[in-house]
C-alpha positions as CSV (number, residue, x, y, z in Angstrom):
1,M,0.0,0.0,0.0
2,A,3.0,2.2,0.6
3,D,4.0,2.1,-3.1
4,E,2.2,4.4,-5.4
5,P,0.5,2.6,-8.3
6,S,1.1,4.1,-11.7
7,V,-2.5,4.7,-12.7
8,A,-3.8,7.4,-15.0
9,P,-5.6,10.3,-13.4
10,P,-9.3,9.8,-12.7
11,Q,-11.4,10.2,-15.8
12,H,-15.1,10.4,-14.8
13,G,-17.6,10.1,-17.5
14,S,-20.6,12.3,-17.6
15,S,-23.1,9.7,-18.7
16,S,-23.1,7.7,-15.5
17,P,-21.9,9.1,-12.2
18,L,-21.3,5.6,-10.8
19,P,-19.6,2.5,-12.2
20,S,-21.6,-0.6,-12.7
21,A,-21.9,-3.2,-10.0
22,S,-20.7,-6.8,-10.3
23,P,-23.3,-9.5,-11.2
24,L,-22.6,-11.2,-7.9
25,G,-23.3,-8.0,-6.0
26,N,-26.7,-7.6,-7.8
27,S,-27.7,-11.1,-6.5
28,V,-26.3,-11.5,-3.0
29,I,-26.7,-8.0,-1.6
30,P,-30.5,-7.9,-2.1
31,I,-30.8,-11.3,-0.5
32,V,-28.8,-10.1,2.5
33,N,-31.0,-7.0,2.6
34,K,-34.2,-9.1,2.8
35,L,-32.7,-11.2,5.6
36,Q,-31.9,-8.0,7.5
37,D,-35.5,-6.8,7.1
38,I,-36.7,-10.1,8.5
39,F,-34.3,-10.2,11.4
40,A,-35.1,-6.5,12.1
41,Q,-38.7,-7.5,12.7
42,L,-37.6,-10.3,15.0
43,G,-35.7,-7.8,17.1
44,S,-33.4,-9.2,19.8
45,Q,-34.5,-12.8,19.1
46,S,-32.3,-13.0,16.1
47,T,-28.8,-14.3,16.8
48,I,-27.5,-14.3,13.1
49,E,-25.2,-11.5,12.2
50,L,-25.4,-10.3,8.6
51,P,-22.8,-8.4,6.7
52,Q,-23.2,-4.6,6.5
53,V,-21.2,-1.4,6.5
54,A,-21.3,1.0,9.5
55,V,-20.4,4.6,9.0
56,V,-18.7,6.2,12.0
57,G,-17.2,9.6,12.5
58,S,-17.2,12.8,14.6
59,Q,-20.0,15.2,14.5
60,S,-19.8,17.4,11.4
61,S,-17.1,15.2,9.8
62,G,-19.1,14.9,6.6
63,K,-20.8,11.5,7.1
64,S,-24.2,12.6,5.8
65,S,-22.6,14.3,2.8
66,V,-20.8,11.1,1.9
67,L,-24.1,9.1,2.1
68,E,-26.0,11.7,0.0
69,A,-23.2,11.7,-2.6
70,L,-23.5,7.9,-2.8
71,V,-27.2,8.1,-3.4
72,G,-27.0,11.3,-5.6
73,R,-29.9,13.0,-3.8
74,D,-30.5,15.2,-0.8
75,F,-32.5,13.2,1.7
76,L,-30.8,13.4,5.1
77,P,-31.4,16.0,7.9
78,R,-28.7,18.7,7.8
79,G,-27.5,21.3,10.2
80,S,-24.6,22.6,12.3
81,E,-25.6,20.5,15.4
82,I,-26.1,16.8,15.8
83,C,-28.4,15.5,13.0
84,T,-28.2,11.8,13.1
85,R,-29.8,10.8,16.4
86,R,-30.9,7.3,15.5
87,P,-29.1,4.6,13.5
88,L,-30.2,4.8,9.9
89,V,-29.9,1.5,8.0
90,L,-29.7,2.6,4.4
91,Q,-30.1,-0.1,1.7
92,L,-29.1,1.1,-1.8
93,L,-30.7,-1.1,-4.5
94,Q,-29.7,-0.6,-8.2
95,T,-32.7,-0.8,-10.6
96,K,-33.0,-0.7,-14.3
97,R,-33.9,2.4,-16.3
98,N,-37.3,2.7,-17.8
99,P,-37.6,1.9,-21.5
100,D,-38.0,5.6,-22.3
101,G,-34.6,6.3,-20.7
102,T,-36.0,8.0,-17.6
103,D,-34.9,7.1,-14.1
104,E,-37.4,6.1,-11.4
105,E,-36.0,6.8,-8.0
106,Y,-37.9,6.3,-4.8
107,G,-37.5,5.3,-1.2
108,E,-39.4,3.0,1.2
109,F,-39.4,2.9,5.0
110,L,-39.8,-0.4,6.8
111,H,-42.1,1.3,9.4
112,V,-44.3,2.6,6.6
113,P,-44.9,-0.5,4.5
114,G,-46.4,-0.2,1.0
115,R,-45.7,3.5,0.6
116,R,-43.2,4.9,-1.9
117,F,-41.5,8.2,-1.4
118,H,-40.7,9.7,-4.8
119,D,-40.0,13.2,-3.3
120,F,-36.7,12.9,-1.4
121,S,-37.6,16.0,0.7
122,E,-40.5,13.9,2.1
123,I,-38.0,11.2,2.9
124,R,-36.0,13.9,4.9
125,R,-39.2,15.0,6.8
126,E,-40.2,11.3,7.5
127,I,-36.7,10.7,9.0
128,Q,-37.0,13.8,11.2
129,L,-40.5,12.9,12.4
130,E,-39.6,9.3,13.1
131,T,-36.5,10.5,15.0
132,E,-38.4,12.9,17.1
133,R,-41.0,10.2,17.8
134,E,-38.4,8.0,19.5
135,A,-35.7,10.5,20.6
136,G,-37.7,13.6,21.3
137,G,-37.3,17.0,19.7
138,N,-34.4,18.4,21.7
139,K,-31.2,16.6,20.5
140,G,-31.9,13.3,22.3
141,V,-30.3,10.1,21.0
142,T,-31.7,6.5,20.8
143,D,-30.5,3.2,19.5
144,K,-33.7,2.2,17.7
145,Q,-33.1,1.9,14.0
146,I,-34.8,3.6,11.0
147,R,-34.7,1.3,8.0
148,L,-34.8,3.0,4.6
149,K,-34.5,1.5,1.1
150,I,-33.4,3.6,-1.9
151,F,-34.3,2.3,-5.4
152,S,-32.4,4.0,-8.2
153,P,-30.4,3.1,-11.4
154,N,-27.7,5.5,-10.3
155,V,-26.6,3.6,-7.1
156,L,-24.7,0.4,-6.5
157,D,-26.0,-2.4,-4.2
158,I,-24.7,-1.3,-0.8
159,T,-26.0,-1.6,2.8
160,L,-24.9,1.2,5.1
161,V,-25.7,2.1,8.7
162,D,-25.4,5.8,9.4
163,L,-24.6,6.1,13.2
164,P,-24.8,9.2,15.4
165,G,-21.6,11.3,15.3
166,I,-19.3,11.2,18.2
167,T,-19.8,14.3,20.3
168,K,-18.0,15.7,23.4
169,V,-20.4,18.2,25.0
170,P,-24.0,17.4,25.7
171,V,-26.6,19.8,24.4
172,G,-30.4,20.0,24.7
173,D,-31.9,16.8,26.3
174,Q,-28.7,14.9,25.9
175,P,-27.5,13.3,29.2
176,S,-24.1,14.2,30.7
177,D,-22.6,10.9,29.5
178,I,-23.7,11.3,25.9
179,E,-20.3,10.6,24.6
180,A,-20.1,7.2,26.4
181,R,-23.6,6.3,25.2
182,I,-22.8,7.1,21.6
183,R,-19.6,5.2,21.7
184,T,-21.4,2.2,23.3
185,M,-24.0,2.3,20.5
186,I,-21.3,2.5,17.8
187,M,-19.4,-0.4,19.3
188,S,-22.5,-2.6,19.4
189,Y,-22.4,-2.4,15.6
190,I,-18.8,-2.4,14.6
191,K,-17.5,-5.1,17.1
192,V,-19.4,-7.7,15.1
193,P,-16.9,-9.5,12.8
194,S,-19.3,-9.5,9.9
195,C,-19.6,-5.6,9.9
196,L,-17.3,-3.4,7.7
197,I,-16.4,0.0,9.2
198,L,-16.4,3.1,7.1
199,A,-14.3,5.6,9.2
200,V,-15.0,9.2,8.1
201,T,-12.4,11.8,9.0
202,A,-12.0,15.4,7.9
203,A,-8.7,16.3,6.2
204,N,-8.4,19.6,8.0
205,S,-8.0,17.8,11.3
206,D,-5.1,15.7,12.7
207,L,-5.6,12.0,11.5
208,A,-3.8,10.8,14.7
209,N,-6.6,12.4,16.8
210,S,-9.4,11.0,14.6
211,D,-12.3,9.7,16.8
212,A,-13.5,7.5,13.9
213,L,-10.1,5.7,13.5
214,Q,-9.7,5.5,17.2
215,I,-13.0,3.7,17.9
216,A,-12.5,1.6,14.7
217,G,-9.1,0.5,16.0
218,N,-10.8,-0.7,19.2
219,A,-13.2,-2.9,17.3
220,D,-10.8,-3.9,14.5
221,P,-7.2,-3.6,15.9
222,D,-5.7,-5.3,12.8
223,G,-7.4,-3.0,10.4
224,L,-8.9,-5.8,8.3
225,R,-12.5,-4.5,8.2
226,T,-11.9,-0.7,8.2
227,I,-12.1,1.6,5.2
228,G,-10.9,5.1,5.7
229,V,-12.7,8.1,4.1
230,I,-10.9,11.5,4.0
231,T,-13.3,14.4,3.5
232,K,-12.9,18.1,3.1
233,L,-9.8,17.8,1.0
234,D,-10.6,21.2,-0.7
235,I,-10.4,23.2,2.6
236,M,-7.0,22.0,3.8
237,D,-4.4,24.6,4.6
238,R,-2.5,26.0,1.6
239,G,0.7,24.1,1.0
240,T,-0.7,20.9,2.6
241,D,-2.2,17.8,1.0
242,A,-3.6,14.4,1.9
243,R,-1.4,12.3,-0.3
244,N,0.4,10.5,2.5
245,L,-2.9,10.0,4.2
246,L,-4.5,8.4,1.2
247,L,-1.5,6.2,0.6
248,G,-1.8,4.9,4.2
249,K,1.6,6.1,5.3
250,V,0.3,7.8,8.4
251,I,-2.1,5.2,9.8
252,P,-2.1,2.1,7.5
253,L,-5.4,0.2,6.8
254,R,-5.6,-3.1,5.0
255,L,-8.6,-1.8,2.9
256,G,-7.0,1.6,2.2
257,Y,-8.4,5.1,2.1
258,I,-10.7,7.1,-0.3
259,G,-10.5,10.9,-0.6
260,V,-13.7,12.8,-1.4
261,V,-14.8,16.4,-1.8
262,N,-18.2,17.1,-0.4
263,R,-20.5,20.1,-0.9
264,S,-19.8,23.0,1.4
265,Q,-22.5,24.6,3.5
266,E,-22.6,27.4,1.0
267,D,-23.3,24.9,-1.8
268,I,-26.1,23.4,0.3
269,T,-27.6,26.8,1.0
270,M,-27.4,27.8,-2.7
271,N,-29.2,24.4,-3.6
272,R,-26.2,23.2,-5.6
273,S,-27.1,19.7,-6.8
274,I,-25.1,16.6,-6.0
275,K,-24.6,16.0,-9.7
276,D,-22.9,19.4,-10.0
277,A,-20.9,18.6,-6.9
278,L,-19.6,15.4,-8.4
279,V,-18.5,17.3,-11.5
280,A,-16.7,19.9,-9.3
281,E,-15.1,17.0,-7.3
282,E,-13.7,15.5,-10.6
283,K,-12.4,18.9,-11.6
284,F,-10.7,19.3,-8.2
285,F,-8.7,16.1,-8.5
286,R,-7.8,16.8,-12.1
287,S,-6.5,20.2,-11.2
288,R,-4.3,19.0,-8.3
289,P,-1.1,17.3,-9.6
290,V,-0.4,16.0,-6.1
291,Y,-3.3,13.5,-6.6
292,N,-2.1,12.2,-9.9
293,G,-1.8,8.5,-9.8
294,L,-4.4,8.1,-7.1
295,A,-7.4,7.5,-9.4
296,D,-8.5,4.5,-7.4
297,R,-8.4,6.5,-4.1
298,C,-10.3,9.7,-5.1
299,G,-13.9,10.5,-5.6
300,I,-17.4,9.4,-4.7
301,P,-17.7,7.0,-7.7
302,Q,-14.6,5.2,-6.6
303,L,-15.9,5.0,-3.0
304,A,-19.1,3.5,-4.2
305,K,-17.3,1.0,-6.4
306,K,-14.9,0.0,-3.7
307,L,-17.7,-0.4,-1.1
308,N,-19.7,-2.6,-3.4
309,Q,-16.7,-4.8,-4.2
310,I,-15.5,-5.1,-0.6
311,L,-19.1,-5.8,0.6
312,V,-19.5,-8.5,-2.0
313,Q,-16.2,-10.1,-1.1
314,H,-17.0,-9.9,2.6
315,I,-20.4,-11.6,2.0
316,K,-18.6,-14.3,0.0
317,A,-16.2,-14.8,3.0
318,V,-18.9,-15.0,5.6
319,L,-21.5,-16.8,3.5
320,P,-20.4,-20.4,4.4
321,G,-20.6,-19.7,8.1
322,L,-23.9,-17.8,7.6
323,K,-25.4,-20.7,5.7
324,S,-24.3,-23.1,8.4
325,R,-25.9,-21.0,11.2
326,I,-29.1,-20.6,9.2
327,S,-29.3,-24.3,8.5
328,S,-28.7,-25.1,12.2
329,A,-31.4,-22.7,13.2
330,L,-33.8,-24.2,10.7
331,V,-33.1,-27.7,12.1
332,S,-33.8,-26.5,15.6
333,V,-37.0,-24.7,14.5
334,A,-38.1,-27.8,12.6
335,K,-37.7,-30.0,15.7
336,E,-39.6,-27.5,17.8
337,H,-42.4,-27.5,15.1
338,A,-42.5,-31.3,15.0
339,S,-42.9,-31.4,18.8
340,Y,-46.1,-29.4,18.5
341,G,-47.7,-32.3,16.7
342,E,-50.5,-32.3,14.2
343,I,-53.4,-29.9,14.3
344,T,-56.6,-31.4,15.7
345,E,-59.7,-29.6,14.4
346,S,-62.5,-31.9,15.6
347,K,-64.1,-31.3,19.0
348,A,-63.8,-35.0,19.9
349,G,-60.2,-35.1,18.9
350,Q,-59.4,-31.9,21.0
351,G,-61.2,-33.4,24.0
352,A,-59.2,-36.6,23.7
353,L,-56.0,-34.7,23.4
354,L,-56.8,-32.6,26.4
355,L,-57.7,-35.6,28.5
356,N,-54.4,-37.3,27.4
357,I,-52.4,-34.3,28.5
358,L,-54.1,-34.2,31.9
359,S,-53.6,-37.9,32.4
360,K,-49.9,-37.7,31.6
361,Y,-49.5,-34.8,34.0
362,S,-51.3,-36.5,36.8
363,E,-49.3,-39.7,36.3
364,A,-46.0,-37.8,36.2
365,F,-46.8,-35.8,39.3
366,S,-47.8,-39.0,41.3
367,T,-44.7,-41.0,40.2
368,M,-42.4,-38.1,41.1
369,V,-43.8,-37.7,44.6
370,E,-43.9,-41.4,45.2
371,G,-40.4,-41.9,43.9
372,K,-41.4,-44.1,41.0
373,N,-40.2,-41.9,38.2
374,E,-38.2,-43.7,35.5
375,E,-36.1,-40.7,34.8
376,M,-35.1,-40.4,38.5
377,S,-32.0,-38.3,39.0
378,T,-28.9,-39.9,40.5
379,S,-27.1,-36.7,41.2
380,E,-29.5,-34.9,43.5
381,L,-32.6,-35.5,45.6
382,S,-35.9,-34.8,43.8
383,G,-39.6,-35.2,44.2
384,G,-40.8,-37.0,47.4
385,A,-37.3,-37.4,48.6
386,R,-37.0,-33.6,49.1
387,I,-40.3,-33.6,51.0
388,H,-38.9,-36.3,53.3
389,Y,-35.7,-34.3,53.7
390,I,-37.7,-31.2,54.7
391,F,-39.7,-33.1,57.3
392,Q,-36.8,-35.0,58.9
393,N,-33.6,-33.1,58.3
394,I,-35.0,-29.5,58.5
395,F,-38.2,-29.5,60.5
396,V,-37.5,-32.2,63.1
397,K,-33.8,-31.4,63.6
398,S,-34.5,-27.7,64.0
399,L,-37.0,-28.4,66.8
400,E,-34.6,-30.8,68.5
401,E,-31.9,-28.2,68.5
402,V,-34.0,-25.7,70.4
403,D,-33.4,-25.4,74.2
404,P,-36.8,-24.6,75.8
405,C,-34.9,-22.5,78.5
406,E,-32.5,-20.7,76.2
407,D,-34.7,-17.5,76.3
408,L,-35.5,-17.8,80.0
409,T,-33.1,-16.4,82.5
410,D,-33.1,-17.4,86.1
411,D,-34.6,-14.0,87.0
412,D,-37.5,-14.6,84.6
413,I,-38.3,-17.9,86.3
414,R,-37.9,-16.4,89.8
415,T,-40.1,-13.4,88.8
416,A,-42.8,-15.8,87.5
417,I,-42.7,-17.8,90.7
418,Q,-43.0,-14.8,92.9
419,N,-45.8,-13.3,90.8
420,A,-47.7,-16.5,91.1
421,T,-47.7,-16.4,94.9
422,G,-49.7,-13.2,95.0
423,P,-49.7,-11.2,98.3
424,K,-48.7,-14.3,100.3
425,S,-45.5,-16.1,100.5
426,A,-46.2,-19.7,99.4
427,L,-44.5,-22.7,101.0
428,F,-44.2,-24.5,97.7
429,V,-43.4,-23.7,94.1
430,P,-46.8,-22.7,92.6
431,E,-48.2,-24.5,89.5
432,V,-49.2,-21.3,87.7
433,P,-45.7,-20.1,86.7
434,F,-44.8,-23.6,85.3
435,E,-47.9,-23.6,83.1
436,N,-47.4,-20.0,81.9
437,L,-43.7,-20.7,81.1
438,V,-44.4,-24.0,79.3
439,R,-47.2,-22.4,77.2
440,R,-44.8,-19.7,76.2
441,Q,-42.3,-22.3,75.0
442,I,-45.0,-24.3,73.2
443,A,-46.1,-21.1,71.3
444,R,-42.6,-20.9,69.8
445,L,-43.3,-24.1,67.8
446,L,-46.0,-22.4,65.7
447,D,-43.7,-20.4,63.4
448,P,-41.4,-23.3,62.4
449,S,-44.4,-25.6,61.8
450,L,-46.1,-23.0,59.5
451,Q,-42.8,-22.5,57.7
452,C,-42.5,-26.3,57.2
453,A,-46.0,-26.2,55.5
454,R,-44.8,-23.4,53.2
455,F,-41.7,-25.3,52.3
456,I,-43.7,-28.3,51.3
457,Y,-46.1,-26.1,49.2
458,D,-43.1,-24.6,47.4
459,E,-41.7,-28.1,46.7
460,L,-45.0,-29.3,45.3
461,M,-45.1,-26.2,43.0
462,K,-41.6,-27.1,41.7
463,I,-42.7,-30.7,41.1
464,S,-45.7,-29.4,39.2
465,H,-43.6,-27.3,36.9
466,R,-41.3,-30.2,36.2
467,C,-44.2,-32.5,35.4
468,L,-45.7,-30.3,32.7
469,V,-45.5,-32.7,29.7
470,N,-44.0,-31.7,26.4
471,E,-47.4,-31.6,24.6
472,L,-48.1,-28.4,26.6
473,Q,-45.5,-26.5,24.6
474,R,-48.1,-26.5,21.8
475,F,-50.7,-24.9,24.0
476,P,-49.1,-22.0,26.0
477,V,-52.6,-20.8,27.1
478,L,-53.5,-24.2,28.5
479,R,-50.1,-24.4,30.2
480,K,-50.7,-21.1,31.9
481,R,-54.2,-22.1,32.9
482,M,-52.9,-25.4,34.3
483,D,-50.3,-23.5,36.4
484,E,-53.1,-21.3,37.8
485,V,-55.4,-24.2,38.6
486,I,-52.6,-26.3,40.2
487,G,-51.4,-23.3,42.2
488,N,-54.9,-22.5,43.4
489,F,-55.5,-26.2,44.3
490,L,-52.3,-26.4,46.4
491,R,-53.1,-23.0,48.1
492,E,-56.5,-24.3,49.0
493,G,-54.8,-27.2,50.7
494,L,-52.2,-25.0,52.3
495,E,-54.8,-22.8,54.1
496,P,-56.5,-25.7,56.1
497,S,-53.2,-27.3,56.9
498,E,-52.0,-24.0,58.4
499,T,-55.2,-23.7,60.3
500,M,-54.8,-27.3,61.6
501,I,-51.3,-26.6,62.7
502,G,-52.5,-23.6,64.6
503,H,-55.2,-25.8,66.3
504,I,-52.5,-28.4,67.2
505,I,-50.4,-25.8,68.9
506,E,-53.5,-24.4,70.7
507,M,-54.5,-27.8,71.9
508,E,-51.1,-28.4,73.4
509,M,-51.3,-25.0,75.1
510,D,-54.8,-25.4,76.4
511,Y,-54.2,-28.6,78.3
512,I,-50.9,-29.2,80.1
513,N,-51.0,-33.0,80.7
514,T,-48.7,-33.4,83.6
515,S,-50.0,-37.0,84.0
516,H,-48.2,-38.1,80.8
517,A,-46.2,-41.2,81.3
518,N,-43.0,-39.6,80.0
519,F,-43.3,-36.5,82.3
520,I,-40.4,-36.4,84.8
521,G,-42.7,-35.9,87.8
522,G,-42.1,-34.0,91.0
523,S,-40.0,-36.5,92.9
524,K,-37.6,-37.1,90.0
525,A,-37.3,-33.3,89.4
526,V,-36.5,-32.7,93.1
527,E,-34.0,-35.5,93.1
528,N,-32.3,-34.1,90.0
529,A,-32.4,-30.6,91.3
530,L,-30.8,-31.6,94.6
531,Q,-28.0,-33.4,92.6
532,Q,-27.5,-30.3,90.6
533,V,-27.3,-28.2,93.7
534,K,-24.9,-30.6,95.4
535,S,-22.7,-30.8,92.3
536,S,-22.5,-27.0,92.2
537,R,-21.7,-26.9,95.9
538,I,-24.6,-24.8,97.0
539,P,-25.4,-25.4,100.7
540,L,-29.0,-26.4,101.5
541,P,-31.0,-23.7,103.1
542,L,-32.3,-25.9,106.0
543,S,-29.0,-27.7,106.8
544,R,-28.7,-26.1,110.3
545,Q,-26.9,-27.5,113.3
546,K,-29.1,-28.6,116.2
547,D,-27.7,-28.4,119.8
548,G,-24.2,-28.2,118.4
549,V,-24.5,-31.4,116.4
550,D,-23.5,-31.4,112.7
551,S,-26.3,-32.1,110.3
552,D,-24.4,-34.9,108.7
553,K,-24.3,-36.7,112.0
554,A,-28.0,-36.2,112.7
555,P,-30.4,-39.2,112.8
556,P,-31.6,-40.5,109.4
557,S,-35.1,-39.4,110.0
558,E,-34.0,-35.8,110.5
559,R,-31.8,-35.8,107.4
560,S,-34.7,-37.2,105.4
561,L,-36.9,-34.5,106.6
562,K,-34.5,-31.8,105.6
563,S,-34.1,-33.2,102.1
564,R,-37.8,-33.7,101.5
565,A,-38.8,-30.4,102.9
566,I,-36.5,-28.5,100.5
567,L,-39.4,-26.9,98.7
568,A,-40.9,-25.3,101.9
569,R,-40.5,-21.6,101.4
570,Q,-39.3,-19.3,104.2
571,V,-41.9,-16.8,105.4
572,N,-40.4,-13.4,104.8
573,G,-37.0,-15.1,104.6
574,I,-37.2,-16.4,108.2
575,V,-37.9,-19.9,109.3
576,P,-40.2,-19.8,112.4
577,P,-38.4,-21.1,115.5
578,D,-41.1,-23.7,116.3
579,Q,-40.4,-25.4,112.9
580,G,-36.9,-26.0,113.9
581,V,-37.9,-27.5,117.3
582,R,-40.2,-30.4,116.1
583,P,-38.9,-31.5,112.7
584,V,-39.2,-35.2,113.4
585,V,-42.8,-35.0,114.7
586,D,-43.9,-32.9,111.7
587,S,-42.2,-35.3,109.3
588,E,-43.9,-38.3,110.8
589,K,-47.2,-36.6,110.6
590,N,-46.7,-35.7,107.0
591,A,-45.5,-39.2,106.1
592,S,-48.4,-40.8,107.8
593,S,-51.0,-38.6,106.2
594,G,-49.5,-38.9,102.7
595,N,-49.2,-35.1,102.6
596,I,-47.0,-32.9,100.3
597,L,-43.9,-35.1,99.8
598,G,-45.1,-38.6,100.5
599,G,-41.6,-40.0,100.0
600,A,-41.9,-42.3,103.1
601,T,-44.5,-44.5,101.3
602,G,-42.3,-45.0,98.3
603,S,-44.9,-43.6,95.8
604,S,-43.7,-41.5,92.8
605,W,-44.4,-37.8,92.6
606,G,-47.0,-36.3,90.3
607,I,-47.1,-32.6,89.5
608,S,-49.8,-32.2,92.2
609,S,-47.3,-33.4,94.9
610,I,-45.3,-30.3,94.2
611,F,-47.8,-27.7,93.2
612,G,-51.0,-28.9,94.9
613,G,-49.8,-29.4,98.5
614,S,-51.9,-28.1,101.4
615,D,-50.9,-24.9,103.1
616,N,-49.9,-25.7,106.7
617,R,-48.9,-22.2,107.6
618,T,-50.3,-20.8,110.8
619,P,-52.7,-18.0,110.0
620,A,-51.3,-14.5,110.6
621,K,-54.3,-13.7,112.9
622,E,-53.6,-16.7,115.1
623,N,-49.9,-15.8,115.4
624,L,-50.8,-12.3,116.3
625,I,-53.1,-13.6,119.1
626,N,-50.6,-16.1,120.5
627,K,-47.7,-13.7,120.4
628,S,-46.8,-12.0,123.7
629,Y,-45.5,-8.5,123.9
630,N,-43.0,-7.4,126.5
631,E,-43.5,-3.7,126.0
632,P,-47.0,-2.8,124.8
633,I,-47.4,0.4,122.9
634,H,-49.3,3.0,124.9
635,N,-49.2,5.8,122.4
636,V,-50.3,4.7,119.0
637,D,-50.1,8.1,117.4
638,Q,-46.6,8.6,118.6
639,A,-45.5,5.2,117.2
640,V,-47.0,5.8,113.8
641,S,-45.4,9.2,113.5
642,M,-42.0,7.7,114.1
643,I,-42.3,5.3,111.1
644,H,-41.7,6.6,107.6
645,L,-42.3,4.2,104.6
646,R,-40.5,4.7,101.4
647,E,-42.4,4.7,98.1
648,P,-42.4,1.4,96.2
649,P,-40.5,1.7,92.8
650,T,-42.4,2.0,89.6
651,V,-40.9,-1.1,88.2
652,L,-40.3,-3.7,90.9
653,R,-37.9,-6.6,90.2
654,P,-36.6,-9.4,92.5
655,T,-33.4,-8.9,94.4
656,E,-30.3,-9.6,92.5
657,N,-29.0,-12.3,94.9
658,H,-30.5,-15.7,94.7
659,S,-31.2,-17.6,97.9
660,E,-30.4,-21.3,98.1
661,Q,-34.1,-22.0,98.2
662,E,-34.7,-19.9,95.0
663,T,-31.9,-21.7,93.2
664,I,-33.5,-25.0,93.8
665,E,-36.9,-23.7,92.8
666,I,-35.4,-22.5,89.5
667,A,-33.6,-25.8,88.9
668,V,-36.8,-27.7,89.5
669,T,-38.8,-25.5,87.2
670,K,-36.3,-25.8,84.4
671,L,-36.3,-29.6,84.7
672,L,-40.1,-29.7,84.5
673,L,-40.1,-27.3,81.5
674,R,-37.6,-29.4,79.5
675,S,-39.4,-32.6,80.3
676,Y,-42.8,-31.4,79.2
677,Y,-41.4,-29.5,76.2
678,D,-39.8,-32.7,74.9
679,I,-43.2,-34.4,75.1
680,V,-44.9,-31.6,73.2
681,R,-42.1,-31.4,70.7
682,K,-42.4,-35.1,69.8
683,N,-46.2,-34.6,69.4
684,I,-45.6,-31.7,67.1
685,E,-43.0,-33.5,65.1
686,D,-45.5,-36.3,64.5
687,S,-48.7,-34.3,64.0
688,V,-47.5,-31.4,61.7
689,P,-46.3,-33.6,58.8
690,K,-49.5,-35.6,59.0
691,A,-51.6,-32.5,58.8
692,I,-49.6,-31.2,55.8
693,M,-49.7,-34.5,54.0
694,H,-53.5,-34.8,54.7
695,F,-54.6,-31.4,53.6
696,L,-52.3,-31.1,50.6
697,D,-53.7,-34.5,49.4
698,L,-50.4,-36.2,49.1
């Protein structure tokens, strides 16, 4: 390319402004154009890339003038600001002249089918209106194409895509990142290997700073698909020329450069025709000795001829691969079409087909849930196996990992016990706090049970989608309707299952069955609590010395009394003296009457033995009568005036320090809670899956 060919200066004839196209170009380019129209209507669904020529360049670089010169008519919007705001796919189709020698030239838009535009000024107005319809009327840009066909005997078969010019500063409604958006739009066209790039650069600017060549180099770094066009050769500085540019000595391109002279703005204002401009262009190159020997690199006719030849060669190069991709797509579509089956027009045939589809679906759903599917996966769990996994590995294990006392502190339990005693100090751990606390823990089982039902519902929906038979691809409306019916059916089963789960939890909360065979019972709870206290080295509250004798050396009956009376609560924190005087007698009475502890008879404790014992406390009134006073109060008013009570706090909590007695009460309560929670948990683990399976009709 660096060597200058010895070719005669360009000699443009006046009879025909453009050279004739090759026969192959007349046959393959129109076919490619038809394919482009078809794929344009498919939109993004088409994955086949067709050969075309994309025109890129900076704003006001002369792209529109080059395209109009190739057509030979004025039909593009012009102006000093951005004019091309939508990609314009321009298909030039060469036609034969009329028998009388006249030329018939007209244009057709794809978005206006059936209408021919013989007036090219109307083509310009239609482009402007269609641009404003999509991009607005204030310089906005969009990537939606306008497809225009030009039929004329004065053109060669070429397909061009006029892209918006690269701009730097946003104007009008253009966003601040207008340059990045336009570059992204251009790259979406020119990065395709089947696209030729027509890079337009003005000769009065530095070629090394050409935006067109820069973006073309990004898409085509080897320069195999890029054709350079140098415009505005007639307004270069005096003493300069573009010879080295056209010869490719500055930035080499495999397909070379073409130099053209466009109409100036004055020519456009004075309505100078393109035919006259072509004559002036020919005169310009003839009058410049520097361009002698560059006939194949100068002028619009040479550009049209070269574009036609390169496009035809490019189509020939990509045609085998294009044919292969189209054939592959046809085979795929044919298979899809065959899967739809034959058309059934009779009512009886349609009914039988529908019944067959529903039967196949029901059978597929049943076999997948029951694990009898012939196409069972060996790589992952599916169908009913996933349902079993949810029940056993997610639901049951999650409940077993829950500690019923993890959200209950010792202060919570102690507060509940003290609140249950009311205004009196009870001798035994009351039953009310146990029931309240265990109900609170049972209520925690509701949310995971409902979540389990939702998981099973979701799995059944997935199974339903996988069971939709292939025949349903023929009937998308039926498939959509089946999805709706199946979804409604499963939701109708989900609602009563959730209601039943709520009833199961409520039943467990409403009746605390402390007579259950697996319930730990009072005696066992006390025994375990005492062992816990002993292991933690907490001294027993009633292990007091009597008459200087150690409690460990006391008679067995006395030690037994102390251990069995561990639940007796101190009145106001003080054990009455008379209770420490007659322990053996009281224990014998209690043992003989079967009261409270009943351990002497060897019978096991029920919950009533702890919570339901009789209150043997001496009434306060009787204590008051029997008590003697050494110094009676003579002046009541004076005594009252000397005592000042402090106000009770707004929020009253138990003291921070636990007594030994309270520690044992807390331990007993936790043992009872865990024991009964395990009973309820096992019931829930068994009942919830049954309710789900029943109401979802599995």
